[in-house]
Coordinates of N, CA, C and O in Angstrom, one line a residue:
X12 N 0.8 -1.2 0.0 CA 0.0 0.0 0.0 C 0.9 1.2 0.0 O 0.5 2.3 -0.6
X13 N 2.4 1.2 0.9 CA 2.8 2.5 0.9 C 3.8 2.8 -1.0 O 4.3 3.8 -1.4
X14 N 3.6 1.5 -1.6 CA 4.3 2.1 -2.7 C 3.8 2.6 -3.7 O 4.4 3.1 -4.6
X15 N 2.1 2.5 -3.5 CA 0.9 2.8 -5.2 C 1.3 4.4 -5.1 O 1.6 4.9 -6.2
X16 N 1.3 5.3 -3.8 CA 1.9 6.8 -4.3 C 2.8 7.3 -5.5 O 2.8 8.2 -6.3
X17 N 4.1 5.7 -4.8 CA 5.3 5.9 -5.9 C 4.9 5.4 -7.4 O 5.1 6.0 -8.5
X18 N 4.3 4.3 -7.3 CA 3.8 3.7 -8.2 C 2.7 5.3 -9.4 O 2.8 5.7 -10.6
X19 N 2.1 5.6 -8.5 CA 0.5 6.2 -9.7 C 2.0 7.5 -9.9 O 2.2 7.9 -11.1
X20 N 3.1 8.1 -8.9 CA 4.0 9.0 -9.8 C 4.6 8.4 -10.8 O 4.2 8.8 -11.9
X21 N 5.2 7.8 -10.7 CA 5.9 7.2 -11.8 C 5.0 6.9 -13.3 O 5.2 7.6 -14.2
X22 N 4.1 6.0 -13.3 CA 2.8 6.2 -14.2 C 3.2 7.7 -14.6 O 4.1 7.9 -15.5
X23 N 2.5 8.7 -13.8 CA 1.8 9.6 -14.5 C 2.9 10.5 -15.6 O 2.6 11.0 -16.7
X24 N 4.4 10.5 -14.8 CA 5.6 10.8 -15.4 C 5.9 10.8 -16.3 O 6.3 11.7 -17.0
X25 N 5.9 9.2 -16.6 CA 5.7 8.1 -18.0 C 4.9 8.6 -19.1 O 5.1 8.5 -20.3
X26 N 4.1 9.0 -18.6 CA 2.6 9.3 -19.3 C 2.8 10.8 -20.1 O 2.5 10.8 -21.3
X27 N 3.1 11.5 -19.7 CA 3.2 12.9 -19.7 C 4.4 13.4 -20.3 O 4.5 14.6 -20.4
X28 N 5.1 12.7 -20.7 CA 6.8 12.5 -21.2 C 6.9 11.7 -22.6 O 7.9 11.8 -23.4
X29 N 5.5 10.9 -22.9 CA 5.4 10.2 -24.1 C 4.6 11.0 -25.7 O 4.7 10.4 -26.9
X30 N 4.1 12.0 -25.4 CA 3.4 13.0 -26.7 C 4.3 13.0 -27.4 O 5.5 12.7 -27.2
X31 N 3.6 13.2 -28.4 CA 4.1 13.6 -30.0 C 4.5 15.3 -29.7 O 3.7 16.2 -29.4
X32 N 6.2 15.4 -30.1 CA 6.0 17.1 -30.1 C 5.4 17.4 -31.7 O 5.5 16.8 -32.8
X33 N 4.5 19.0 -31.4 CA 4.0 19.6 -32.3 C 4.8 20.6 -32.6 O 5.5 21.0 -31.6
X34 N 5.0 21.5 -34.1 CA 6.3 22.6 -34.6 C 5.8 23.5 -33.4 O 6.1 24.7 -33.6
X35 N 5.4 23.3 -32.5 CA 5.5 24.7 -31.7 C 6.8 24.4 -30.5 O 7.6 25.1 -30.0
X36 N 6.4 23.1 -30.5 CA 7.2 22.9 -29.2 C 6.5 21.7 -28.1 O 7.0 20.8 -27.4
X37 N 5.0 22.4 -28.4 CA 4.6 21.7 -27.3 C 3.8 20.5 -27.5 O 3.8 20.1 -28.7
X38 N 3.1 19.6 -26.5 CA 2.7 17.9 -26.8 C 1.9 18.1 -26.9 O 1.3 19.1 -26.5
X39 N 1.7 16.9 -27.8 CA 0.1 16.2 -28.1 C 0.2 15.0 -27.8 O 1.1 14.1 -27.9
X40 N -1.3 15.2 -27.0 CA -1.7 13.4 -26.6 C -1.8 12.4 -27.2 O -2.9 12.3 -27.8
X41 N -1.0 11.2 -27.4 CA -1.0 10.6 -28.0 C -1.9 9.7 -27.6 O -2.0 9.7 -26.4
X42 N -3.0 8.6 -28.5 CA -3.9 7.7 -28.1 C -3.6 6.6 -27.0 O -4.4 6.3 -26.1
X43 N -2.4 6.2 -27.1 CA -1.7 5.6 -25.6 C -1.7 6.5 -24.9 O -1.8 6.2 -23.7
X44 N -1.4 7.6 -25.0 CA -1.2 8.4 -23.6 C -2.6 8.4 -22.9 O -2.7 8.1 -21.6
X45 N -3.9 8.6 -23.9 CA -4.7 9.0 -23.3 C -6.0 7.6 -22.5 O -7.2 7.5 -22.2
X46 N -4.9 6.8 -22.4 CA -5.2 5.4 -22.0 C -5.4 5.2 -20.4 O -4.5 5.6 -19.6
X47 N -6.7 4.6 -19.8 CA -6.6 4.9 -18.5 C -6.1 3.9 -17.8 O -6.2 2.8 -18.4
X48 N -5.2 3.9 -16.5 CA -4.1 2.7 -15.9 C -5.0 2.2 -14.9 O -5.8 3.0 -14.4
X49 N -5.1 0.9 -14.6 CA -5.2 0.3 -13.1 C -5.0 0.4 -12.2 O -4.0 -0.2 -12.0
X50 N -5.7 1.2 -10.7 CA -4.8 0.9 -9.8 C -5.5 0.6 -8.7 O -6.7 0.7 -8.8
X51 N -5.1 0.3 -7.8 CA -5.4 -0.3 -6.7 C -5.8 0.7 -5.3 O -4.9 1.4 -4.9
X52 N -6.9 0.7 -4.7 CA -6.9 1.7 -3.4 C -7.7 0.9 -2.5 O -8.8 0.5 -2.9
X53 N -7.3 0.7 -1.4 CA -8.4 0.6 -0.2 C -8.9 -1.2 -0.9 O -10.2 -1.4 -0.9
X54 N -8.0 -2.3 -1.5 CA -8.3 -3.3 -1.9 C -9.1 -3.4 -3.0 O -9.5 -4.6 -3.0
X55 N -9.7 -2.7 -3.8 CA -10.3 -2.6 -4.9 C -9.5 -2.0 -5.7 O -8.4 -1.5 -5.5
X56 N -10.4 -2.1 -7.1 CA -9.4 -1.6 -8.1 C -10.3 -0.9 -9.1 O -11.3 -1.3 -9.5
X57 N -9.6 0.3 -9.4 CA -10.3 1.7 -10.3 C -9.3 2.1 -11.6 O -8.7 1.3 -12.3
X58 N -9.4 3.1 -11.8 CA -8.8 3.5 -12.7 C -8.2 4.7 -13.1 O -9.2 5.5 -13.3
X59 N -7.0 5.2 -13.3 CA -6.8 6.9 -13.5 C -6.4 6.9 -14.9 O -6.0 6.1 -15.6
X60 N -6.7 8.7 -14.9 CA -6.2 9.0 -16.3 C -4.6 9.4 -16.5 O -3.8 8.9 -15.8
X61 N -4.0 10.4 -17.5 CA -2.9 10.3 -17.7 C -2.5 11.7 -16.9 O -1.5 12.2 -17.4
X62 N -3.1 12.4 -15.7 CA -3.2 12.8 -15.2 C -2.8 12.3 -13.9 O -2.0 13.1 -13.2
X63 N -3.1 11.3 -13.4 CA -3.1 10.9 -12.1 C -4.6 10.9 -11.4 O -4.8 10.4 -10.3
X64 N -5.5 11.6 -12.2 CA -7.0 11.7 -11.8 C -7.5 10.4 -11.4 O -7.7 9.6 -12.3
X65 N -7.7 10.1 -10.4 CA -9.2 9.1 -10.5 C -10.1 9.1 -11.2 O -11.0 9.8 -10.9
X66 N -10.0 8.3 -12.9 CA -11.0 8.4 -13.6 C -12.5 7.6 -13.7 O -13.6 8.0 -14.0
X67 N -12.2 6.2 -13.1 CA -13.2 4.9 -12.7 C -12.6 5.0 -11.4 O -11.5 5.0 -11.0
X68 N -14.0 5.1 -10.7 CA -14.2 4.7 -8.9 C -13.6 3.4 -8.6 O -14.2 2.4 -9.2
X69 N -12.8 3.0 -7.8 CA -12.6 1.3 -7.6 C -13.7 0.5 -7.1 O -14.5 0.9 -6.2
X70 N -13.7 -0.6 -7.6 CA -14.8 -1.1 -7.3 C -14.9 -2.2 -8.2 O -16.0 -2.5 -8.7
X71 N -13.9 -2.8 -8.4 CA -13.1 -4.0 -8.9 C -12.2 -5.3 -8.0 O -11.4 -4.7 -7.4
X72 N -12.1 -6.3 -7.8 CA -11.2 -7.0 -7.7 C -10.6 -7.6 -8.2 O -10.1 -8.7 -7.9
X73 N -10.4 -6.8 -9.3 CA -9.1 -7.2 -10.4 C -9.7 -6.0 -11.8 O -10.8 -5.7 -12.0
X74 N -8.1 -5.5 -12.6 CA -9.0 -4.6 -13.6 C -7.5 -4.8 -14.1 O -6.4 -4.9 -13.6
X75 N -8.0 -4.7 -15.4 CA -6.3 -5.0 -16.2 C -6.6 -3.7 -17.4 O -7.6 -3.1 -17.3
X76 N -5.7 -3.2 -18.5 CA -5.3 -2.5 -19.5 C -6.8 -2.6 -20.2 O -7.6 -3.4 -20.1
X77 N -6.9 -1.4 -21.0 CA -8.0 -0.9 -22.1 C -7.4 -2.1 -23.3 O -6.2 -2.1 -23.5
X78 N -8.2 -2.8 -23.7 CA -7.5 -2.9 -25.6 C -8.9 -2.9 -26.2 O -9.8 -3.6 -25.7
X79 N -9.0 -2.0 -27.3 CA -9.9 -1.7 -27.8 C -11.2 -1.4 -27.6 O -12.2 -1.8 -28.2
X80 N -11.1 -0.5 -26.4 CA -12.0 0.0 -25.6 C -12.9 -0.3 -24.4 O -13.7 0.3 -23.8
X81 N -12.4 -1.7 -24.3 CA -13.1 -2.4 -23.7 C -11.7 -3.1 -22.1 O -10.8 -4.0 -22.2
X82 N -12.1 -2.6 -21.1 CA -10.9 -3.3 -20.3 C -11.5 -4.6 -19.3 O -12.7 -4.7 -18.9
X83 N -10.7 -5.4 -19.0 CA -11.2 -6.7 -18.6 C -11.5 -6.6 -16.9 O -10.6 -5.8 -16.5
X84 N -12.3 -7.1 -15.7 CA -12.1 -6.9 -14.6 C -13.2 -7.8 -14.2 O -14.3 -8.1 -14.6
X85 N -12.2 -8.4 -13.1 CA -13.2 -9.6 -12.2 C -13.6 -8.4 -11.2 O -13.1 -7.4 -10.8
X86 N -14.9 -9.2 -10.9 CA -16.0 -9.1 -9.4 C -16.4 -10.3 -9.1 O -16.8 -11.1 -10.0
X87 N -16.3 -10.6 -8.0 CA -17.2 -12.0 -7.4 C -16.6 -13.0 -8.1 O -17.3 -14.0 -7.9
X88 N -15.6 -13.3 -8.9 CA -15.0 -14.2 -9.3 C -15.1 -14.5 -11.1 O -14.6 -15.2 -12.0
X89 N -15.7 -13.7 -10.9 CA -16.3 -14.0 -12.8 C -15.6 -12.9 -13.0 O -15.3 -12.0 -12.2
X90 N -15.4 -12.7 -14.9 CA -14.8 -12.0 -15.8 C -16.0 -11.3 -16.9 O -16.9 -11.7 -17.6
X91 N -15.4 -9.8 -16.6 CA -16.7 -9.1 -17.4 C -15.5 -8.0 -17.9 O -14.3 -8.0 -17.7
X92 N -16.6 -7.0 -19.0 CA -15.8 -5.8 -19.2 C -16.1 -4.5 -19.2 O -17.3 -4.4 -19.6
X93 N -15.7 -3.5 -18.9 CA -16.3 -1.7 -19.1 C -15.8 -1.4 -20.2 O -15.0 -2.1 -20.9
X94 N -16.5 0.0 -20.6 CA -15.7 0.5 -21.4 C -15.0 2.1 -20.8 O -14.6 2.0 -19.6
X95 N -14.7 3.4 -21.3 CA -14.1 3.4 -20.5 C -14.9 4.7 -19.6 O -14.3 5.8 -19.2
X96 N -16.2 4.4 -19.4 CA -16.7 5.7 -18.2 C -16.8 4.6 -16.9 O -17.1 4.9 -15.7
X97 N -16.4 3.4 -17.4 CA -16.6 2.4 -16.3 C -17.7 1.9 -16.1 O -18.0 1.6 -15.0
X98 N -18.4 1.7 -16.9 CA -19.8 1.0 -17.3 C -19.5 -0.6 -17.8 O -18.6 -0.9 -18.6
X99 N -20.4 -1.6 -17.2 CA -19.8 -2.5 -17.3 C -20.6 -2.8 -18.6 O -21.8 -2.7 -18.5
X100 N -19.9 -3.1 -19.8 CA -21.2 -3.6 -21.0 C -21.0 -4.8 -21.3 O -21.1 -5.2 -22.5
X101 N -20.6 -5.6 -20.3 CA -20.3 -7.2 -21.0 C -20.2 -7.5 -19.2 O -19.2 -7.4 -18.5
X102 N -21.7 -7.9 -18.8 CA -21.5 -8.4 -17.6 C -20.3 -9.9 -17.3 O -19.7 -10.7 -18.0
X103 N -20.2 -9.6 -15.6 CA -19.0 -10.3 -15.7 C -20.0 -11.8 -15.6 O -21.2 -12.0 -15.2
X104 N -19.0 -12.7 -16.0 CA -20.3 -14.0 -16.3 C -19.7 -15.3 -16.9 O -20.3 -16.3 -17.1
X105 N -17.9 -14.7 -17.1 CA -17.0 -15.8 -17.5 C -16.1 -16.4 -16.4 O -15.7 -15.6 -15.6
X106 N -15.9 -17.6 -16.4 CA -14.8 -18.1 -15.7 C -13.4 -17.5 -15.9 O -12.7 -17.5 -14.9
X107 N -12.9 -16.9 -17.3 CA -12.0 -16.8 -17.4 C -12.0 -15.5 -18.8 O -12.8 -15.6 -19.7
X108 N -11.1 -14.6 -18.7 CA -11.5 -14.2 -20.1 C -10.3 -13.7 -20.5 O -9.4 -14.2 -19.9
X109 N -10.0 -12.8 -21.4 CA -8.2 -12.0 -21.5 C -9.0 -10.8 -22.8 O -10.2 -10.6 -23.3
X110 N -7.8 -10.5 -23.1 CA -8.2 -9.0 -23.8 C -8.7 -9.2 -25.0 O -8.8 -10.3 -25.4
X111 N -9.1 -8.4 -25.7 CA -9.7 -7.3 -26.8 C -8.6 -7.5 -28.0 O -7.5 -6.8 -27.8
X112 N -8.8 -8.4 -29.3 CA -7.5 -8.5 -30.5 C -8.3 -8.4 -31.5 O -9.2 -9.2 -31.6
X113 N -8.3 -7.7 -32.2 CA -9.0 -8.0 -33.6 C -10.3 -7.5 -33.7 O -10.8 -7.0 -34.7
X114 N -10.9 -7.5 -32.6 CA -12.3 -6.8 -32.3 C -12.7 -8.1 -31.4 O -13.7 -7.8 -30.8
X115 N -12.2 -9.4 -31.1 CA -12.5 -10.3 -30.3 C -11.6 -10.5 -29.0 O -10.4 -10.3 -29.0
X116 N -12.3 -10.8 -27.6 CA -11.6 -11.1 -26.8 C -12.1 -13.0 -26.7 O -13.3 -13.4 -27.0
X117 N -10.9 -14.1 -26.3 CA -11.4 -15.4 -25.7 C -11.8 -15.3 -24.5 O -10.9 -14.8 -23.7
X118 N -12.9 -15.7 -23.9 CA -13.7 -16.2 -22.9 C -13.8 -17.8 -22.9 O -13.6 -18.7 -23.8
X119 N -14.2 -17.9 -21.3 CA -14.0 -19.4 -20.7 C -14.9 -19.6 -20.5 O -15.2 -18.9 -19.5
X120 N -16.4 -20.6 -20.9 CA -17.4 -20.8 -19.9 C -17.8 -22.6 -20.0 O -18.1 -23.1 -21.1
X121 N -17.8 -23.4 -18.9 CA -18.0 -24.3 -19.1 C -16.9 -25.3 -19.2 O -17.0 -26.5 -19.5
X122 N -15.7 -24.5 -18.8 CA -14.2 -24.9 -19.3 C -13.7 -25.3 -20.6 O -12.8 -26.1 -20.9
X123 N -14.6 -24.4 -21.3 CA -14.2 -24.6 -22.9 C -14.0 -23.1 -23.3 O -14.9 -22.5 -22.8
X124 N -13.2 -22.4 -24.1 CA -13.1 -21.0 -24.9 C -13.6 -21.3 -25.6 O -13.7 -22.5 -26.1
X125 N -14.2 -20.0 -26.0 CA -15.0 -19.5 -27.1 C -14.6 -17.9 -27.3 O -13.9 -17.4 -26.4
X126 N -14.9 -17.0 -28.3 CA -14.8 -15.6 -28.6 C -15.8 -14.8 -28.5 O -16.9 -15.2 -28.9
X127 N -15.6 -13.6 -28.0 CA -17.1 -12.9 -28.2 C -16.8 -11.6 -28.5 O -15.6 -11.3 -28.2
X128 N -17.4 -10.7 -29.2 CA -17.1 -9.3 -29.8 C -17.2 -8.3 -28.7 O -17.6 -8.6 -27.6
X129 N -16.9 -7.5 -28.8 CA -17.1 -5.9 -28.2 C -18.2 -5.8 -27.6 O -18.1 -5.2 -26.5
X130 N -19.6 -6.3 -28.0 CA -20.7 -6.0 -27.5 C -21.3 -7.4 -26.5 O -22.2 -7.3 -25.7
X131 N -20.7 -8.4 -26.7 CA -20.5 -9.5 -25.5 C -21.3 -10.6 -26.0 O -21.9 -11.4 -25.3
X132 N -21.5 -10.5 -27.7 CA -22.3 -11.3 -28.5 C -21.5 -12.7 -28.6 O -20.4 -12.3 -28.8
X133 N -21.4 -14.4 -28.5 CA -20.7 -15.2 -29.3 C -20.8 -15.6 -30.7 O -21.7 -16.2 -31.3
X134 N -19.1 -15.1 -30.9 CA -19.0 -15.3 -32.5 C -18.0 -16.7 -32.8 O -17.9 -17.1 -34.0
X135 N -17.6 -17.1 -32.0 CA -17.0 -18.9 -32.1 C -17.5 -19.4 -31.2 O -17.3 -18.7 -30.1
X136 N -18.2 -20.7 -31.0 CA -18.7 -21.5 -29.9 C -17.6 -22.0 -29.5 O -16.5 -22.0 -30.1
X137 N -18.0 -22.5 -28.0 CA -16.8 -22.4 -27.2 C -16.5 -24.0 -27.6 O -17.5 -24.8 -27.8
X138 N -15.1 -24.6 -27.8 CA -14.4 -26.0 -28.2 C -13.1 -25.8 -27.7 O -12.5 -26.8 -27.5
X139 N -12.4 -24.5 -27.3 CA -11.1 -24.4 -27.5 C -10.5 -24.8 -25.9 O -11.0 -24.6 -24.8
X140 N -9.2 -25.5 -26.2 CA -8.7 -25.5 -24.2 C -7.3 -24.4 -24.6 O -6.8 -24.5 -25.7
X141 N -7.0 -23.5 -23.5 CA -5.9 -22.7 -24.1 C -5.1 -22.9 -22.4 O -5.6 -23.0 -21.3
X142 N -3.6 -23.0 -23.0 CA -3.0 -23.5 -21.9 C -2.3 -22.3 -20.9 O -1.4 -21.5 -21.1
X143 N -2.9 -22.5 -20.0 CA -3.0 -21.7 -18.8 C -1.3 -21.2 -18.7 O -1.4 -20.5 -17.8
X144 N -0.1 -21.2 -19.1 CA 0.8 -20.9 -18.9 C 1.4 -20.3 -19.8 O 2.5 -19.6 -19.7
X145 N 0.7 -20.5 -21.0 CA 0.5 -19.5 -22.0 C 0.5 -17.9 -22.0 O 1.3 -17.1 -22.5
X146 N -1.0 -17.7 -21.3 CA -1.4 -17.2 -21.2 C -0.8 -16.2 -19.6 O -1.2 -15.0 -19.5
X147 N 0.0 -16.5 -18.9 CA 0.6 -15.9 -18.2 C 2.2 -15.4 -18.7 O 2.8 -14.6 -18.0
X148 N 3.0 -15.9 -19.9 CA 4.0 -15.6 -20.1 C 3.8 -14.7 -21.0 O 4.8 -13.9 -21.2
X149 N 2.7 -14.5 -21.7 CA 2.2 -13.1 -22.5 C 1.2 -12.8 -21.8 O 0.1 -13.1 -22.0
X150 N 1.7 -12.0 -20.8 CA 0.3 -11.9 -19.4 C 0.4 -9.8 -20.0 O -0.4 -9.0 -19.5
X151 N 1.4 -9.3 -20.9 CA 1.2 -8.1 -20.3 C 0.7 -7.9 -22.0 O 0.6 -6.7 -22.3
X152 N 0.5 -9.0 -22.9 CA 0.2 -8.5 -24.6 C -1.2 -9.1 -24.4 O -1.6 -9.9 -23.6
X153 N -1.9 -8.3 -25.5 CA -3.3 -8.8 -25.3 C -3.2 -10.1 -26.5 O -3.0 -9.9 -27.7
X154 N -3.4 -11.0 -26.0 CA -3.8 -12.0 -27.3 C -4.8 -12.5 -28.7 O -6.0 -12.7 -28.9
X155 N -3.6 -12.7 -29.4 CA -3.8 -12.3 -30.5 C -5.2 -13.5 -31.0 O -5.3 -14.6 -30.3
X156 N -6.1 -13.4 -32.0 CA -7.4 -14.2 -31.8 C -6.7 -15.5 -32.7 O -7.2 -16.6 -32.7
X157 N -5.5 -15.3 -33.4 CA -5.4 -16.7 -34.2 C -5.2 -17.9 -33.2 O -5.9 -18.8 -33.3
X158 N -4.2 -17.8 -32.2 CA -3.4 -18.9 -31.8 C -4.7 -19.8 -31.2 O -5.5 -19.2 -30.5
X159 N -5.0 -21.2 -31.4 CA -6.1 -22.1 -30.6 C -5.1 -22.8 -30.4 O -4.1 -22.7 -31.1
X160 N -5.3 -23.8 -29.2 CA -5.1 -25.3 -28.9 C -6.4 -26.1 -28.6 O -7.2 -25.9 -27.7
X161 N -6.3 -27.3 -29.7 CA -7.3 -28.5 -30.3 C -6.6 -29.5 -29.4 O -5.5 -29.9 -29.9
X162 N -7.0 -30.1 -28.3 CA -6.6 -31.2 -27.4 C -4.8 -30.9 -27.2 O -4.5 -29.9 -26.4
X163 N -3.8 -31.7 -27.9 CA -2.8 -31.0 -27.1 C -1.6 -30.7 -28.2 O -0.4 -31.1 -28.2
X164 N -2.6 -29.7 -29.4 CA -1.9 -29.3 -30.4 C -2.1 -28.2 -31.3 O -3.2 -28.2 -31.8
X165 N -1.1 -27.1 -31.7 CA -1.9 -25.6 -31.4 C -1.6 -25.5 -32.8 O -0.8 -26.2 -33.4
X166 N -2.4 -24.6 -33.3 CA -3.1 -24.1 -34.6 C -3.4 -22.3 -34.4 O -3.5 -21.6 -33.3
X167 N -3.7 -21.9 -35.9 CA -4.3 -20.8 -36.1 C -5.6 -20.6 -36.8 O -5.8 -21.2 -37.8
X168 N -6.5 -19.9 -36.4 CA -8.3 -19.4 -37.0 C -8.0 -17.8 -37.7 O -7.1 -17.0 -37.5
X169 N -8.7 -17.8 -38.3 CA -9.1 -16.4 -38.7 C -10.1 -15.5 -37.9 O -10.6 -16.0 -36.8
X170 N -10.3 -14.4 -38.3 CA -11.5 -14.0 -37.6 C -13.1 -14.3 -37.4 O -14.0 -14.0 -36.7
X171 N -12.7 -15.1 -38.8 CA -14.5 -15.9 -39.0 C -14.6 -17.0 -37.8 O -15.7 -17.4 -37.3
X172 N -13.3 -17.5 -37.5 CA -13.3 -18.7 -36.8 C -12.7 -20.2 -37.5 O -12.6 -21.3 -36.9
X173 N -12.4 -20.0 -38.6 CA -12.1 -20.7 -39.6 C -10.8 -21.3 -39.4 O -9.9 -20.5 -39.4
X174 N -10.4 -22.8 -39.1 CA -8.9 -22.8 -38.8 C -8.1 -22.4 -40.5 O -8.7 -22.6 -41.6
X175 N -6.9 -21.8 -40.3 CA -6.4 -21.6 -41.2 C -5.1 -22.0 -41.8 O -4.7 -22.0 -42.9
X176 N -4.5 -22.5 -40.3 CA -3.1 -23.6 -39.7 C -3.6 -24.7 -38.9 O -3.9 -24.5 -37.7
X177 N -3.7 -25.9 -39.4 CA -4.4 -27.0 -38.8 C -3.6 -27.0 -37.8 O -2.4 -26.8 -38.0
X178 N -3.9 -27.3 -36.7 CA -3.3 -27.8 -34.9 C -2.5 -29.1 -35.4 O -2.7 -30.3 -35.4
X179 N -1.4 -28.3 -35.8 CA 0.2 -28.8 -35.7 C 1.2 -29.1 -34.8 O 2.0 -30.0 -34.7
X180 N 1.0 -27.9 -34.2 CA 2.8 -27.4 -33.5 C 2.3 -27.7 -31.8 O 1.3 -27.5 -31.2
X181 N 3.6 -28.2 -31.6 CA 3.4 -28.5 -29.8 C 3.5 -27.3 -29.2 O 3.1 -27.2 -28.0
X182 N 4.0 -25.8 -29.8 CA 3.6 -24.8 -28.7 C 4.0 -23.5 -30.1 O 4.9 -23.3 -30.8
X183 N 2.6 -22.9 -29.8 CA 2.6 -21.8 -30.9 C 2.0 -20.1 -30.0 O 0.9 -20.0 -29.5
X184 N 3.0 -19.1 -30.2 CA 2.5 -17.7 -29.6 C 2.3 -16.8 -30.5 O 2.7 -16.7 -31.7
X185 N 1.5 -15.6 -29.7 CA 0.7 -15.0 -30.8 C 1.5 -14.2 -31.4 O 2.7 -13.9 -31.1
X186 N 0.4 -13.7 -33.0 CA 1.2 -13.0 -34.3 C 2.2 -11.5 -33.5 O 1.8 -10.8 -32.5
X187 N 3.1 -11.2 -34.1 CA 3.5 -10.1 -33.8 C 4.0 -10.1 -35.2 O 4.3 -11.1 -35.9
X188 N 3.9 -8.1 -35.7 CA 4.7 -7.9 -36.8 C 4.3 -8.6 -38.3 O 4.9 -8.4 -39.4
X189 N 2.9 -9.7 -37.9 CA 2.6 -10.5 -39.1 C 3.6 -11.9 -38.8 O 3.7 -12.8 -39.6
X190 N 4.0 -11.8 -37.9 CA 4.7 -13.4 -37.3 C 4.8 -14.0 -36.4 O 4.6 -13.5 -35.3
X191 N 5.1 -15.2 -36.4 CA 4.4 -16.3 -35.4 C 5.5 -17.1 -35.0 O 5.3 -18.0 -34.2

């Protein structure tokens, strides 16, 4: 608790040191800049802007990064998402979920993944098992919607859902750069 002070300065430092200079001299906010951070108060978790403002009231027990407008946060144990006035528009309701790629985040229900859009619709039924250690070693990139694993051999889908790389490879991570 006594280090989130040092912690939300540092943030805000960070934040405020990243603009685009303009021929005048002075910054412009860059769309990452203007990204709101996680943090932690009184065991709940809220959100500030690039400010240091308290932008979302805490009232989370767990709240991770914006990707694509949409940020991920447990309550009561389940996985839902806000956007960003802090409105939850994808009640929480998953066992497990992770970020926003493509316009899709993977969700867990039933202990099978499936995808769901932005608005909390499903667009692939859930079949997929994704390996839990995976998913912690790219704990801070949002994941990307190709990579599946089909029992205990990983492949890539498209956005339709379509595999596109049949479940080949014993351990496959997501695209960067257009590569895998």
């Amino acid at each position: 608790m006594r280090f989130i002070p040092f912690i939300l300065l540092a943030a805000v430092l960070l934040w405020t040191g990243c603009g685009e200079e303009t021929p005048e001299g002075g910054s412009v906010l860059t769309e990452s800049d203007a990204r709101l951070l996680p943090v932690k108060q009184d065991g709940q978790w809220g959100y500030i802007d690039h400010t240091g403002r308290l932008a979302i009231e805490p009232g989370f027990d767990q709240a991770w990064p914006f990707s694509e407008g949409r940020a991920l946060v447990r309550r009561d144990g389940l996985y839902g998402y806000i956007d960003r006035t802090g409105e939850l528009v994808i009640a929480p309701q998953f066992e497990d979920a992770w970020y926003f790629s493509g316009g899709l985040a993977p969700v867990q229900q039933g202990g099978q993944w499936s995808y769901i859009d932005s608005a909390g619709q499903l667009v692939v039924e859930p079949q997929f098992e994704i390996n839990e250690a995976f998913l912690e070693a790219d704990s801070l990139k949002p994941m990307n919607f190709g990579r599946v694993q089909v029992g205990d051999r990983w492949g890539y889908k498209n956005q339709a859902g379509e595999l596109v790389i049949e479940p080949q490879f014993d351990r496959a991570w997501n695209f960067v750069e257009d590569r895998a």
